[in-house]
Tab-separated table of C-alpha atoms and ligand atoms in Angstrom:
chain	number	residue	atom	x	y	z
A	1	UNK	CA	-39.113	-9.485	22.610
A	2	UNK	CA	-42.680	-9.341	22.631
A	3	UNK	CA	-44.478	-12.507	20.886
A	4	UNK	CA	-42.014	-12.307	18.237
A	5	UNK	CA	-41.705	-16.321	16.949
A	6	UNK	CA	-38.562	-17.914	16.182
A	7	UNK	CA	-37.368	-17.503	12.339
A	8	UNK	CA	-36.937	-21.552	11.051
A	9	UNK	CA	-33.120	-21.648	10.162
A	10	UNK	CA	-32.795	-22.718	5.935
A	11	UNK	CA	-29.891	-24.015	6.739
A	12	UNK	CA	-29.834	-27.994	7.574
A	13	UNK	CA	-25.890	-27.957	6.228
A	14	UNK	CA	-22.884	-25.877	7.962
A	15	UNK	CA	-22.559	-22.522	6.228
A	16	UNK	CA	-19.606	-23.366	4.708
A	17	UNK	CA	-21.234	-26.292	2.194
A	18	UNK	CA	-24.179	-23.745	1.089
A	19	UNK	CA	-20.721	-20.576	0.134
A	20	UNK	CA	-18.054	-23.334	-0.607
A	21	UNK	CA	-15.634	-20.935	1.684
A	22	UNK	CA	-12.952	-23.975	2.447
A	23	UNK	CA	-11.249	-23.096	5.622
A	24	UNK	CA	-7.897	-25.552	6.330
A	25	UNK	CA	-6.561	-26.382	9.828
A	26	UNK	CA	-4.459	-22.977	9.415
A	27	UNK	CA	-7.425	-20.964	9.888
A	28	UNK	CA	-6.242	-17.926	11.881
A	29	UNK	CA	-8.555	-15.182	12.794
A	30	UNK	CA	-7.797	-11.868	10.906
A	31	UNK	CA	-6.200	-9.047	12.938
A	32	UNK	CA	-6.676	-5.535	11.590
A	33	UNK	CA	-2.868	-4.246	11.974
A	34	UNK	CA	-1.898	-6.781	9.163
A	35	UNK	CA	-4.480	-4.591	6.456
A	36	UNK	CA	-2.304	-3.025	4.012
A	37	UNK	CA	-3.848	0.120	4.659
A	38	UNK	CA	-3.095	-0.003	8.451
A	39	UNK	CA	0.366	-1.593	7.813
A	40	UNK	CA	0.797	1.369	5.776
A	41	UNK	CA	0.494	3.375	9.354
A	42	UNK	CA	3.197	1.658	11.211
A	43	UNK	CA	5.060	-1.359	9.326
A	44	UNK	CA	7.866	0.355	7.721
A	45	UNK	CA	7.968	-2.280	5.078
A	46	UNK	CA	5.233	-0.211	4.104
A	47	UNK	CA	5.584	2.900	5.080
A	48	UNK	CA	7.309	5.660	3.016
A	49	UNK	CA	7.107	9.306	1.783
A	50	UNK	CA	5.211	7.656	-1.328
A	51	UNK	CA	2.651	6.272	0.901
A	52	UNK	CA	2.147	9.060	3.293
A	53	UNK	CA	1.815	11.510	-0.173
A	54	UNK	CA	-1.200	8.868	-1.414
A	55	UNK	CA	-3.064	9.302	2.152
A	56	UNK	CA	-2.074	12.789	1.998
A	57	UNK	CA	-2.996	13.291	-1.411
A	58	UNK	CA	-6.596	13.161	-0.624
A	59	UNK	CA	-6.850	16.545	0.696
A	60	UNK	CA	-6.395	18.982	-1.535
A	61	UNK	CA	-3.400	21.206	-0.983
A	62	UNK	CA	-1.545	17.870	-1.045
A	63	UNK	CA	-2.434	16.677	-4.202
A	64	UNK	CA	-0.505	15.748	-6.921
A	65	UNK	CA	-1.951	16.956	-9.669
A	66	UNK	CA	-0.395	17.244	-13.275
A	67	UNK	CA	-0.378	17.667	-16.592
A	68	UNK	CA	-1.412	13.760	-17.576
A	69	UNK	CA	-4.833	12.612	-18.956
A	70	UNK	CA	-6.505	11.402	-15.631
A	71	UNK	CA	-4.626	13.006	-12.890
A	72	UNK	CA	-5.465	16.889	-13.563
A	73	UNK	CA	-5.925	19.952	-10.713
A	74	UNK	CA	-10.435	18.849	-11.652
A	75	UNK	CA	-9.953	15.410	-11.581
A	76	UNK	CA	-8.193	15.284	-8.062
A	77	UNK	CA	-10.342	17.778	-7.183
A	78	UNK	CA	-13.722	15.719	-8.170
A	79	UNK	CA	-12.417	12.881	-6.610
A	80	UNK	CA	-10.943	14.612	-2.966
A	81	UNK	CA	-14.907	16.019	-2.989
A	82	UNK	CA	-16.160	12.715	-3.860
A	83	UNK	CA	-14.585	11.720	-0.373
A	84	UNK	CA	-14.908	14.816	1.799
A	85	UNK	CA	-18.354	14.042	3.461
A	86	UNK	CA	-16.956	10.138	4.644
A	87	UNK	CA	-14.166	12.389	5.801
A	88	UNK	CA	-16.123	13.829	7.933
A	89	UNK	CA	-18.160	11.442	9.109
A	90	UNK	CA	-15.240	9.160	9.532
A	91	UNK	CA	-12.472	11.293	11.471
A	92	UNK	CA	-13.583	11.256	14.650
A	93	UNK	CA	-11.185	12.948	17.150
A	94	UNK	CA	-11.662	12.583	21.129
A	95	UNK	CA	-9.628	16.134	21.384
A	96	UNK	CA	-11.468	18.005	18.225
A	97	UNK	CA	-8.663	19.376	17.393
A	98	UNK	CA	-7.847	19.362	13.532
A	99	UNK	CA	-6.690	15.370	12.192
A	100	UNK	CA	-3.311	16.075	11.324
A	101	UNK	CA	-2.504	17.892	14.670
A	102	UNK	CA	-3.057	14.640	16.632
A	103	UNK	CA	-2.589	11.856	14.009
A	104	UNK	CA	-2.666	9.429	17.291
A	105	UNK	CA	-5.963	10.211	18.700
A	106	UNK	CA	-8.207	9.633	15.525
A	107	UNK	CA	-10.895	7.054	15.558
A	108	UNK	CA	-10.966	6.609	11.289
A	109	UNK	CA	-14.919	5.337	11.724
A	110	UNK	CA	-15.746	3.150	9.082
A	111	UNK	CA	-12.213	2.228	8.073
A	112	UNK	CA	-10.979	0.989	11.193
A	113	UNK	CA	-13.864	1.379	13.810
A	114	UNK	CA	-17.145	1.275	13.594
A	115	UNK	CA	-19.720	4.351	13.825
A	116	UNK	CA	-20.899	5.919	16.522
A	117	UNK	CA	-22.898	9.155	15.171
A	118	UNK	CA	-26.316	7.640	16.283
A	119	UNK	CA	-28.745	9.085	18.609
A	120	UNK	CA	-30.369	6.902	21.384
A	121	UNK	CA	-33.147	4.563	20.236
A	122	UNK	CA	-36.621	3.394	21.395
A	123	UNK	CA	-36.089	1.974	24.828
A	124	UNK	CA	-37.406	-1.564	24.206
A	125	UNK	CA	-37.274	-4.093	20.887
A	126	UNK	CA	-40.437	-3.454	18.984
A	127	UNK	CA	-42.415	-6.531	19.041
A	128	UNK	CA	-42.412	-7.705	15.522
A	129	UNK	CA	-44.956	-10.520	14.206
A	130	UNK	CA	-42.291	-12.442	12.983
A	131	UNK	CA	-39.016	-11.983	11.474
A	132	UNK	CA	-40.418	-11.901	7.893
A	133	UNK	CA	-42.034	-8.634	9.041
A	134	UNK	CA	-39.155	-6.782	10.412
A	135	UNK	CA	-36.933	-8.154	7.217
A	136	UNK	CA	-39.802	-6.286	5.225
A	137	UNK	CA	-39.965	-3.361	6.302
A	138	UNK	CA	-35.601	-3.157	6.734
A	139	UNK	CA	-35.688	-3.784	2.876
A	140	UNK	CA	-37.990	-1.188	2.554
A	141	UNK	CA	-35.993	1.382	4.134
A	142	UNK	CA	-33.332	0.326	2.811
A	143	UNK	CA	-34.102	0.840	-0.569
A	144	UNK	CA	-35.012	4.455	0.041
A	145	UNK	CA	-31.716	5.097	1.513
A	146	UNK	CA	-30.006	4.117	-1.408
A	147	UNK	CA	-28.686	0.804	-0.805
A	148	UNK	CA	-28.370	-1.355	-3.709
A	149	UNK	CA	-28.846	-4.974	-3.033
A	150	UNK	CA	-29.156	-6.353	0.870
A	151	UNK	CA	-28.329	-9.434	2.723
A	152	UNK	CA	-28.377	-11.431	5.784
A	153	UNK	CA	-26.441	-13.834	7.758
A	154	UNK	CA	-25.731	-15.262	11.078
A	155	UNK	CA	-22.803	-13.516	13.157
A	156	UNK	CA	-19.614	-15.532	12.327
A	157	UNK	CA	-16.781	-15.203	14.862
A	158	UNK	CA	-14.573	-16.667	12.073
A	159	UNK	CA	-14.734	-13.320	10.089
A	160	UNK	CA	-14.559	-10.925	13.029
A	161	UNK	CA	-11.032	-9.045	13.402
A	162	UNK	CA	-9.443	-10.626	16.156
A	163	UNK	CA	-8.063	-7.464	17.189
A	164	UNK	CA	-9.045	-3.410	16.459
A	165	UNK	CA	-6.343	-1.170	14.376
A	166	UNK	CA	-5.396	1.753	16.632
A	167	UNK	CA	-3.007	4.387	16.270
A	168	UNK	CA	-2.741	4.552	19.978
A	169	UNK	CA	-0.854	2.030	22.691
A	170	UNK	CA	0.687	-0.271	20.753
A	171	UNK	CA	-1.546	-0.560	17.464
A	172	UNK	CA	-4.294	-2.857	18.954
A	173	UNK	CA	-7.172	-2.753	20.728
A	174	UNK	CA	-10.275	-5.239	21.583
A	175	UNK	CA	-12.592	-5.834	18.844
A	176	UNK	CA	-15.338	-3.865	20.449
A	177	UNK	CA	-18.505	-5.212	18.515
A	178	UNK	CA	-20.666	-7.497	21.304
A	179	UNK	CA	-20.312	-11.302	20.310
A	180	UNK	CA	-23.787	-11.876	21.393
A	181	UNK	CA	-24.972	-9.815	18.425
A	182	UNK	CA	-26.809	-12.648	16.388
A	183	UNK	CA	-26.859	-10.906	12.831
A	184	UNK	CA	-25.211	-9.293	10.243
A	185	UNK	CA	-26.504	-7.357	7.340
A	186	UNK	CA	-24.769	-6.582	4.596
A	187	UNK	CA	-25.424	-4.193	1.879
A	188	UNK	CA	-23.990	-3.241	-1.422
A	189	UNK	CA	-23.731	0.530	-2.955
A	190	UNK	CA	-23.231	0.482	-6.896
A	191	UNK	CA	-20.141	2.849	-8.026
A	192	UNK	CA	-20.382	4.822	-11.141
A	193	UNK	CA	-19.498	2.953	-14.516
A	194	UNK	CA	-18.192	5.671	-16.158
A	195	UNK	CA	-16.369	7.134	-14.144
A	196	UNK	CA	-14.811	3.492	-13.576
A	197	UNK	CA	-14.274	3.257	-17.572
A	198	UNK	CA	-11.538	6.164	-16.753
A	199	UNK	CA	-9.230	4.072	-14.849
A	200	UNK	CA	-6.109	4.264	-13.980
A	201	UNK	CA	-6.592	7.961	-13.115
A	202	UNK	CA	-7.582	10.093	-10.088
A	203	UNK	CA	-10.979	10.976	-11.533
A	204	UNK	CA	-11.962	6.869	-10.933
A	205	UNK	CA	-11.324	7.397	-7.215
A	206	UNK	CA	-14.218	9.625	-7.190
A	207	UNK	CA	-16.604	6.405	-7.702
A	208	UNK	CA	-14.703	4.501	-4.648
A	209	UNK	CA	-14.561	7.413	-2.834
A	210	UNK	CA	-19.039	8.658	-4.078
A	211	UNK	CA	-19.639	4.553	-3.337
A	212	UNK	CA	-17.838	4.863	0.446
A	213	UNK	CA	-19.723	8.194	1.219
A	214	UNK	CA	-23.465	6.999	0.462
A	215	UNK	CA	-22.887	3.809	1.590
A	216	UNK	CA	-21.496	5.335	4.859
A	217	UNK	CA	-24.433	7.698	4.980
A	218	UNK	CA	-27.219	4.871	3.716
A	219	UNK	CA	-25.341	2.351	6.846
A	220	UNK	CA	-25.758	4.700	9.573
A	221	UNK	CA	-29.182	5.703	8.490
A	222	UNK	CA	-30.567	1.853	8.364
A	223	UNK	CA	-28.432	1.238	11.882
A	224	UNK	CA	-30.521	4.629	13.495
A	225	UNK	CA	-33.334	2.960	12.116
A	226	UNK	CA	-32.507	-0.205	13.491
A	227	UNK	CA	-31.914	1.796	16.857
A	228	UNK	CA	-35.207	3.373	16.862
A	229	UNK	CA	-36.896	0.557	16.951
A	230	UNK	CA	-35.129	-0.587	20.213
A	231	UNK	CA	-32.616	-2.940	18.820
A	232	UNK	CA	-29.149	-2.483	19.215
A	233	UNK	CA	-27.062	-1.888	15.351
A	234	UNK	CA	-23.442	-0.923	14.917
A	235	UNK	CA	-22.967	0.409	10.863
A	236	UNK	CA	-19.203	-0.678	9.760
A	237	UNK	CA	-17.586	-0.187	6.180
A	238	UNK	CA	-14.801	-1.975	5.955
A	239	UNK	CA	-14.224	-2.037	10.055
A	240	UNK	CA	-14.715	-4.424	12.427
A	241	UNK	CA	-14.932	-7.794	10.375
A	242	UNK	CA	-14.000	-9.310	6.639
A	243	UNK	CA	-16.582	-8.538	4.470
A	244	UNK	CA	-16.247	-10.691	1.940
A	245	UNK	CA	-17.147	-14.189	3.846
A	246	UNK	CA	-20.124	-12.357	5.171
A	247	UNK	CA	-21.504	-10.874	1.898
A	248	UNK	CA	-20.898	-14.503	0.464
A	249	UNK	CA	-22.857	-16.008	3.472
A	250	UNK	CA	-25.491	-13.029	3.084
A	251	UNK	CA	-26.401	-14.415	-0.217
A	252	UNK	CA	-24.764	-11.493	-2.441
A	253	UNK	CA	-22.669	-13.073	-5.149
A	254	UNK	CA	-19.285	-15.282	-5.372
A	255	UNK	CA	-15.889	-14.186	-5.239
A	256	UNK	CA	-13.896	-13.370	-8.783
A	257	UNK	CA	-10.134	-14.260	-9.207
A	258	UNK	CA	-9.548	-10.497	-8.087
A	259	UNK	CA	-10.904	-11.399	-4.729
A	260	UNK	CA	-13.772	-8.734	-5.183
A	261	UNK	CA	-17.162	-10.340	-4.954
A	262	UNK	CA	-19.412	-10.473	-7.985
A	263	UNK	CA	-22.919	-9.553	-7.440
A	264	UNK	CA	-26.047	-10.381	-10.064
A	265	UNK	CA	-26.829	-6.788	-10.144
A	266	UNK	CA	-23.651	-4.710	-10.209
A	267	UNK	CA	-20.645	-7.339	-11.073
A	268	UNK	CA	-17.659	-6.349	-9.090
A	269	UNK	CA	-18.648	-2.406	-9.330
A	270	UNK	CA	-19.982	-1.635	-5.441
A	271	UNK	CA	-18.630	-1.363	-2.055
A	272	UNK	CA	-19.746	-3.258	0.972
A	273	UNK	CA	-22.032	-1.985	4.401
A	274	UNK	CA	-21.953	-4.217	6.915
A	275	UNK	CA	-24.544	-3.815	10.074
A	276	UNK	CA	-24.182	-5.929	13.470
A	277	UNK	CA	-27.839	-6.398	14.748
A	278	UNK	CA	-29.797	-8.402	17.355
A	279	UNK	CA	-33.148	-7.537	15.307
A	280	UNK	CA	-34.925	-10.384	14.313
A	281	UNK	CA	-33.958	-11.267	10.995
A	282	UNK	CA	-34.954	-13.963	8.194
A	283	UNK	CA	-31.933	-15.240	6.966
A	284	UNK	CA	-30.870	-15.162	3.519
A	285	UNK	CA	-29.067	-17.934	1.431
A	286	UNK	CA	-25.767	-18.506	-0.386
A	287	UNK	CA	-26.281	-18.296	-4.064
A	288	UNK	CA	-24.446	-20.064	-6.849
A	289	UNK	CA	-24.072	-17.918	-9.561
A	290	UNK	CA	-21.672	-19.733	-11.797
A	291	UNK	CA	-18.495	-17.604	-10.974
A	292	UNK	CA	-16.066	-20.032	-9.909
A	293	UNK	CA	-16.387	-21.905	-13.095
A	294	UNK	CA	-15.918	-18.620	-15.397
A	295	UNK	CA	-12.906	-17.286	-13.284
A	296	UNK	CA	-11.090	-20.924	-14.693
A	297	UNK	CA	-11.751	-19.893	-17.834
A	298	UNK	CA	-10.862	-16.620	-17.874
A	299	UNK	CA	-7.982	-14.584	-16.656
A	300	UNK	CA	-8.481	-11.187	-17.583
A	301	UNK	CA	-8.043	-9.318	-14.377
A	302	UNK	CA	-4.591	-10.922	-13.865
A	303	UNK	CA	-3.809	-9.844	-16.938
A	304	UNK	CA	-4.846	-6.475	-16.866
A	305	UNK	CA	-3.316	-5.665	-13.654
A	306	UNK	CA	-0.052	-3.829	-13.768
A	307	UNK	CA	1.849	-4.653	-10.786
A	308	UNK	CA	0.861	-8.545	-11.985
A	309	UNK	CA	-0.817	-8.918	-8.144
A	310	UNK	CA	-3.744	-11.379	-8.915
A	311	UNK	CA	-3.129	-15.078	-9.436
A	312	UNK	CA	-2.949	-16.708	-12.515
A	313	UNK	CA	-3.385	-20.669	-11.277
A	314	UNK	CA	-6.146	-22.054	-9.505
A	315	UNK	CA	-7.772	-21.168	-5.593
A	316	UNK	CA	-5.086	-22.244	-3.101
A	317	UNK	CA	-4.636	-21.566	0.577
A	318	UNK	CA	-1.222	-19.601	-0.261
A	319	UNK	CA	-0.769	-16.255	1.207
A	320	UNK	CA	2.100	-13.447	-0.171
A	321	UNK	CA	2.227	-11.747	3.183
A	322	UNK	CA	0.873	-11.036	6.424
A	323	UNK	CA	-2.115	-8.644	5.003
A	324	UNK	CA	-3.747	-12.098	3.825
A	325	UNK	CA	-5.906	-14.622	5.645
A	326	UNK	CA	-4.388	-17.499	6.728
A	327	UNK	CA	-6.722	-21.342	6.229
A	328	UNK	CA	-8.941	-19.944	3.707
A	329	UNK	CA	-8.666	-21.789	0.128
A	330	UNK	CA	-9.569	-18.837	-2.636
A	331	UNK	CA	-7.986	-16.770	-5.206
A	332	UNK	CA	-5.463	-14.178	-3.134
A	333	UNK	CA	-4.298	-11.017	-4.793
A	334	UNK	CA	-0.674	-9.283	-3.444
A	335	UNK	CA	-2.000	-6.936	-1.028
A	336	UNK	CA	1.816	-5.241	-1.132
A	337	UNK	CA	2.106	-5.361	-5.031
A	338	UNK	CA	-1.413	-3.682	-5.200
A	339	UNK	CA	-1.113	-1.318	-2.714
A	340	UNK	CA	2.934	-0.381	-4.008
A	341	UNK	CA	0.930	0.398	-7.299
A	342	UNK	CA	-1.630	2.823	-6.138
A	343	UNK	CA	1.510	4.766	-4.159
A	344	UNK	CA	3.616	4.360	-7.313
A	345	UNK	CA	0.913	5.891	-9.323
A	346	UNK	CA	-0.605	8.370	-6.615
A	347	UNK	CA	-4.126	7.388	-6.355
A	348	UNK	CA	-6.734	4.154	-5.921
A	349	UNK	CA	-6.488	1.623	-9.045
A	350	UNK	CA	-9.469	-0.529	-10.116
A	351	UNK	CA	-8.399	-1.920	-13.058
A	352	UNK	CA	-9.314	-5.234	-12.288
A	353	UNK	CA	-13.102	-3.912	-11.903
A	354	UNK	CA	-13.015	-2.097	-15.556
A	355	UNK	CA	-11.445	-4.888	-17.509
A	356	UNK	CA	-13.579	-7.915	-15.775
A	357	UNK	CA	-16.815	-9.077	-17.929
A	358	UNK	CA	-18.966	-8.869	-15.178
A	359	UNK	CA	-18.674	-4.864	-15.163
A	360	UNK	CA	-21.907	-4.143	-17.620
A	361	UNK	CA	-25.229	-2.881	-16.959
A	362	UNK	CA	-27.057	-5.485	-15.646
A	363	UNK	CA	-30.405	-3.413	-15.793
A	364	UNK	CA	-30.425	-4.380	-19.548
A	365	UNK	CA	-32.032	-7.412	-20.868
A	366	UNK	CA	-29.006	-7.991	-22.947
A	367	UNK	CA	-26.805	-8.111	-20.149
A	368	UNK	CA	-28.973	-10.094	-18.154
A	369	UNK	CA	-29.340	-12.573	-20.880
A	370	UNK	CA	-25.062	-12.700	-20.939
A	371	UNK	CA	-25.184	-13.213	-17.092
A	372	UNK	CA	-27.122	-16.736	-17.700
A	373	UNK	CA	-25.076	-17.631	-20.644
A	374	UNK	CA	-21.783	-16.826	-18.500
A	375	UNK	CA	-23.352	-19.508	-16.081
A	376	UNK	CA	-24.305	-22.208	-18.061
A	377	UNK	CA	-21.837	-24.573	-19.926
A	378	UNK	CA	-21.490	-22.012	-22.817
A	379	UNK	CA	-19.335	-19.788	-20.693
A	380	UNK	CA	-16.397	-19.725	-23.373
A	381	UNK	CA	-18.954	-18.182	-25.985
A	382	UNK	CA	-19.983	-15.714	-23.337
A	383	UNK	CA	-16.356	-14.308	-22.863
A	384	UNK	CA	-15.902	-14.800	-26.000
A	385	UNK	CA	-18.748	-12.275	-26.845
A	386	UNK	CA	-17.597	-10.193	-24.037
A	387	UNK	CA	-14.214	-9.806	-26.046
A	388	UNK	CA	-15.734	-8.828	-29.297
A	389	UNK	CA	-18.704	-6.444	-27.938
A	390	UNK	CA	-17.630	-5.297	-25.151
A	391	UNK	CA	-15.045	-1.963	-25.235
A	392	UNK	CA	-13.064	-2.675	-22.042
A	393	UNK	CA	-9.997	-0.155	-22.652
A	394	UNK	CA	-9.811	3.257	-20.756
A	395	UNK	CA	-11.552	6.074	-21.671
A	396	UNK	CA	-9.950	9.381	-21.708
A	397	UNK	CA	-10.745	11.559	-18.841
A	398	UNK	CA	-10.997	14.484	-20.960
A	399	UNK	CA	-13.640	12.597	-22.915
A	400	UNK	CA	-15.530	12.090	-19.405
A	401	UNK	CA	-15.514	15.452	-18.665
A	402	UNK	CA	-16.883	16.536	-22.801
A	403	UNK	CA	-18.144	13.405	-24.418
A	404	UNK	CA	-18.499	15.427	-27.615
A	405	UNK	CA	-14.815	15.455	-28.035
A	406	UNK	CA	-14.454	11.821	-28.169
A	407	UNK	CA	-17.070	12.137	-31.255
A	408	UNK	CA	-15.101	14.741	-32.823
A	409	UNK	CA	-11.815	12.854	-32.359
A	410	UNK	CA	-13.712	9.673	-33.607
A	411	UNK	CA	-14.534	11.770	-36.727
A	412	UNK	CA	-11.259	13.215	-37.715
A	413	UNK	CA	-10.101	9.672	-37.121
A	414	UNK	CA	-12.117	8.034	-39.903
A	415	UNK	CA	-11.869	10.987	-41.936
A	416	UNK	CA	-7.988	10.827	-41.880
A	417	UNK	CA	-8.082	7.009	-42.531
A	418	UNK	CA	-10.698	7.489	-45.700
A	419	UNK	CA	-7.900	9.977	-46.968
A	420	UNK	CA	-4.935	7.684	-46.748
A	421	UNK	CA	-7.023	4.960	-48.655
B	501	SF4	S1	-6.594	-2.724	-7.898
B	501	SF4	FE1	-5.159	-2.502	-9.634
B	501	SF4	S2	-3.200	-3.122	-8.784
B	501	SF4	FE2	-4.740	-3.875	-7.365
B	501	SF4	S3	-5.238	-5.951	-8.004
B	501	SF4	FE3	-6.689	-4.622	-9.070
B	501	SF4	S4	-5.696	-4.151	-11.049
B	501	SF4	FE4	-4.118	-4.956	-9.680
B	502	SF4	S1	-11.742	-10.653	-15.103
B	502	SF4	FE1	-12.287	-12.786	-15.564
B	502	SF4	S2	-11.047	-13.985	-14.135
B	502	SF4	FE2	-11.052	-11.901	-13.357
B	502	SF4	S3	-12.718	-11.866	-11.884
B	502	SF4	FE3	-13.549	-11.114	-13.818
B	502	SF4	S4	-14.396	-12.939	-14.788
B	502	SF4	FE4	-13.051	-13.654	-13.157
């Protein structure tokens, strides 16, 4: 590694003390069969027509489009495009043949492995100054592949999944990721507001679906990078390890009472990169952003959520199934109850990202000035603001697609109510 000198650690306490993550004498190490998407593969508690429609339902001639406000032929058909190109990045199949003709041979890259569509690299580590200078010129890059915020920690075999989801064998296979990798970065890809505003409805999946496909392309252009400068890098989504412990380790926000994290710059409104690395990293530190203490306070999210799968009472170590991690004291949604929903209902649900007061544009001064109010002792008057000037109820999809006609309809709507009076 050239004359590359040692980063100083900014960590004199265990990890744990600087994220609060409290991890009980339960602690088992996740294993990626027991994800509600995967169970939704094999476990036929899971399993059903419904469920193999939803997965279905994401390619075109399959789905269900109708005649309700949200789940129209364009707004399934926004949201299947919004996914195609992680599609195809994603379904890797040894044979080539098309997915569906050999269901059991698919590698689902960034979903349950990681990705492999790299070229070879430089054939020795570039011999960085320090780490400072490598972590300098990675944000760079990163920024101009369109990640939004960017993190690092340590490797933590804690959050690795014990065991690899596969469809072939018997539903398991070795957690392939080297555990003498020494980093992780993680990196967060804002999703669209307004198209979130428009949930429940298949035209919001086209946010989760936009927010997978960048940050699948953005992940596997920073790991090439990487790569190329003779370090080894393996891109995952939401493969390979929990991403929630590293993110909170990575410095990137706190975790809400939905069990999404909540990040200074987007709320709860991005999805997660995470790249293995041995390049020389500084390492960034757990921030305190005044989360925990809202989330007692406020109760929104469990509200709002249909299937009631988000806890009402206070962080516990109690899990509702198999799909969550055992040891870990936090706020645990029903993986089953959420997941039953989005079958029930025929697409992804994000409810709990709309309604929560952290969703707002936190490029504004205004908002920014609510974010430090929300973590200071006057948190009540912050949600209590939120309530009054903040419109957190669902906007029509046809008003997405023409915003004039929620003007018109606003119109006649005050013009009718001026003629009753
Ligand atoms: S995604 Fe929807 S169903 Fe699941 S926890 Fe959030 S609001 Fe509830
Ligand atoms: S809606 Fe309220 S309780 Fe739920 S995560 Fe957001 S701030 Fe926390």
């Amino acid at each position: 590694m050239g004359n590359l000198k040692k980063a100083k650690s900014i960590h004199s306490k265990p990890i744990d003390q600087y994220t609060g993550i409290e991890v009980t004498g339960d602690f088992e190490p996740f294993e990626q069969k027991f994800d509600i998407y995967c169970r939704a593969m094999w476990d036929p508690k899971i399993k059903s027509q419904k469920t193999d429609a939803f997965f279905d339902g994401y390619y075109m001639p399959h789905a269900k489009a109708r005649a309700t406000d949200g789940f129209s032929l364009k707004d399934y058909a926004f949201r299947n495009a919004a996914w195609h190109v992680n599609n195809v990045i994603r379904d890797i199949e040894k044979s080539g043949e098309f997915r569906q003709e050999k269901p059991n041979e698919i590698r689902k890259e960034g979903f349950w492995d990681y990705y492999t569509s790299h070229d070879q690299g430089w054939h020795e580590p570039y011999p960085y100054e320090n780490a400072a200078e490598a972590t300098r010129d990675l944000k760079k890059i990163a920024g101009f592949c369109g990640i939004g915020d960017l993190g690092v920690c340590r490797y933590d075999q804690r959050w690795m999944y014990d065991s690899i989801f596969s469809m072939q064998g018997n539903g398991q296979k070795p957690q392939e990721i080297p555990k003498d990798i020494t980093n992780v970065i993680v990196t967060l890809e804002p999703m669209d507001r307004d198209l979130i505003k428009t949930v429940p409805s298949a035209l919001s999946g086209a946010a989760t679906g936009l927010g997978y496909t960048f940050d699948g392309v953005s992940i596997i252009t920073l790991a090439q990078y990487i790569r190329n400068m003779g370090y080894r890098a393996y891109a995952t989504l939401n493969d390979s390890a929990l991403c929630i412990p590293l993110a909170l380790q990575a410095g990137l926000g706190e975790v809400g009472r939905h069990g999404l994290l909540i990040n200074e710059k987007y709320g709860p409104r991005f999805r997660i990169g995470k790249i293995f690395t041995d390049m020389p990293l500084e390492i960034s530190k757990p921030k305190k952003i005044g989360v925990r203490e809202f989330c007692d306070g406020c109760d929104r999210c469990a509200k709002a959520c249909p299937p009631k799968a988000i806890p009402f009472d206070a962080p516990s170590d109690h899990v509702h199934s198999e799909s969550n991690l055992k040891g870990v004291v936090k706020w645990t949604p029903s993986a089953e109850k959420c997941f039953k929903f989005w079958a029930n209902q025929n697409t992804d649900c994000i409810i709990c990202i709309r309604t929560c007061p952290y969703n707002r544009d936190f490029s504004k001064l205004i908002h920014r000035l609510w974010f430090k109010l929300a973590a200071s002792p006057f948190r009540g008057l912050a949600l209590k603001l939120d309530d009054l000037w903040m419109d957190r109820g669902r906007l029509k999809t046809s008003h997405w697609w023409r915003p004039e006609l929620e003007k018109i309809e606003k119109n006649d709507h005050s013009k009718r109510v001026k003629k009753r009076k």
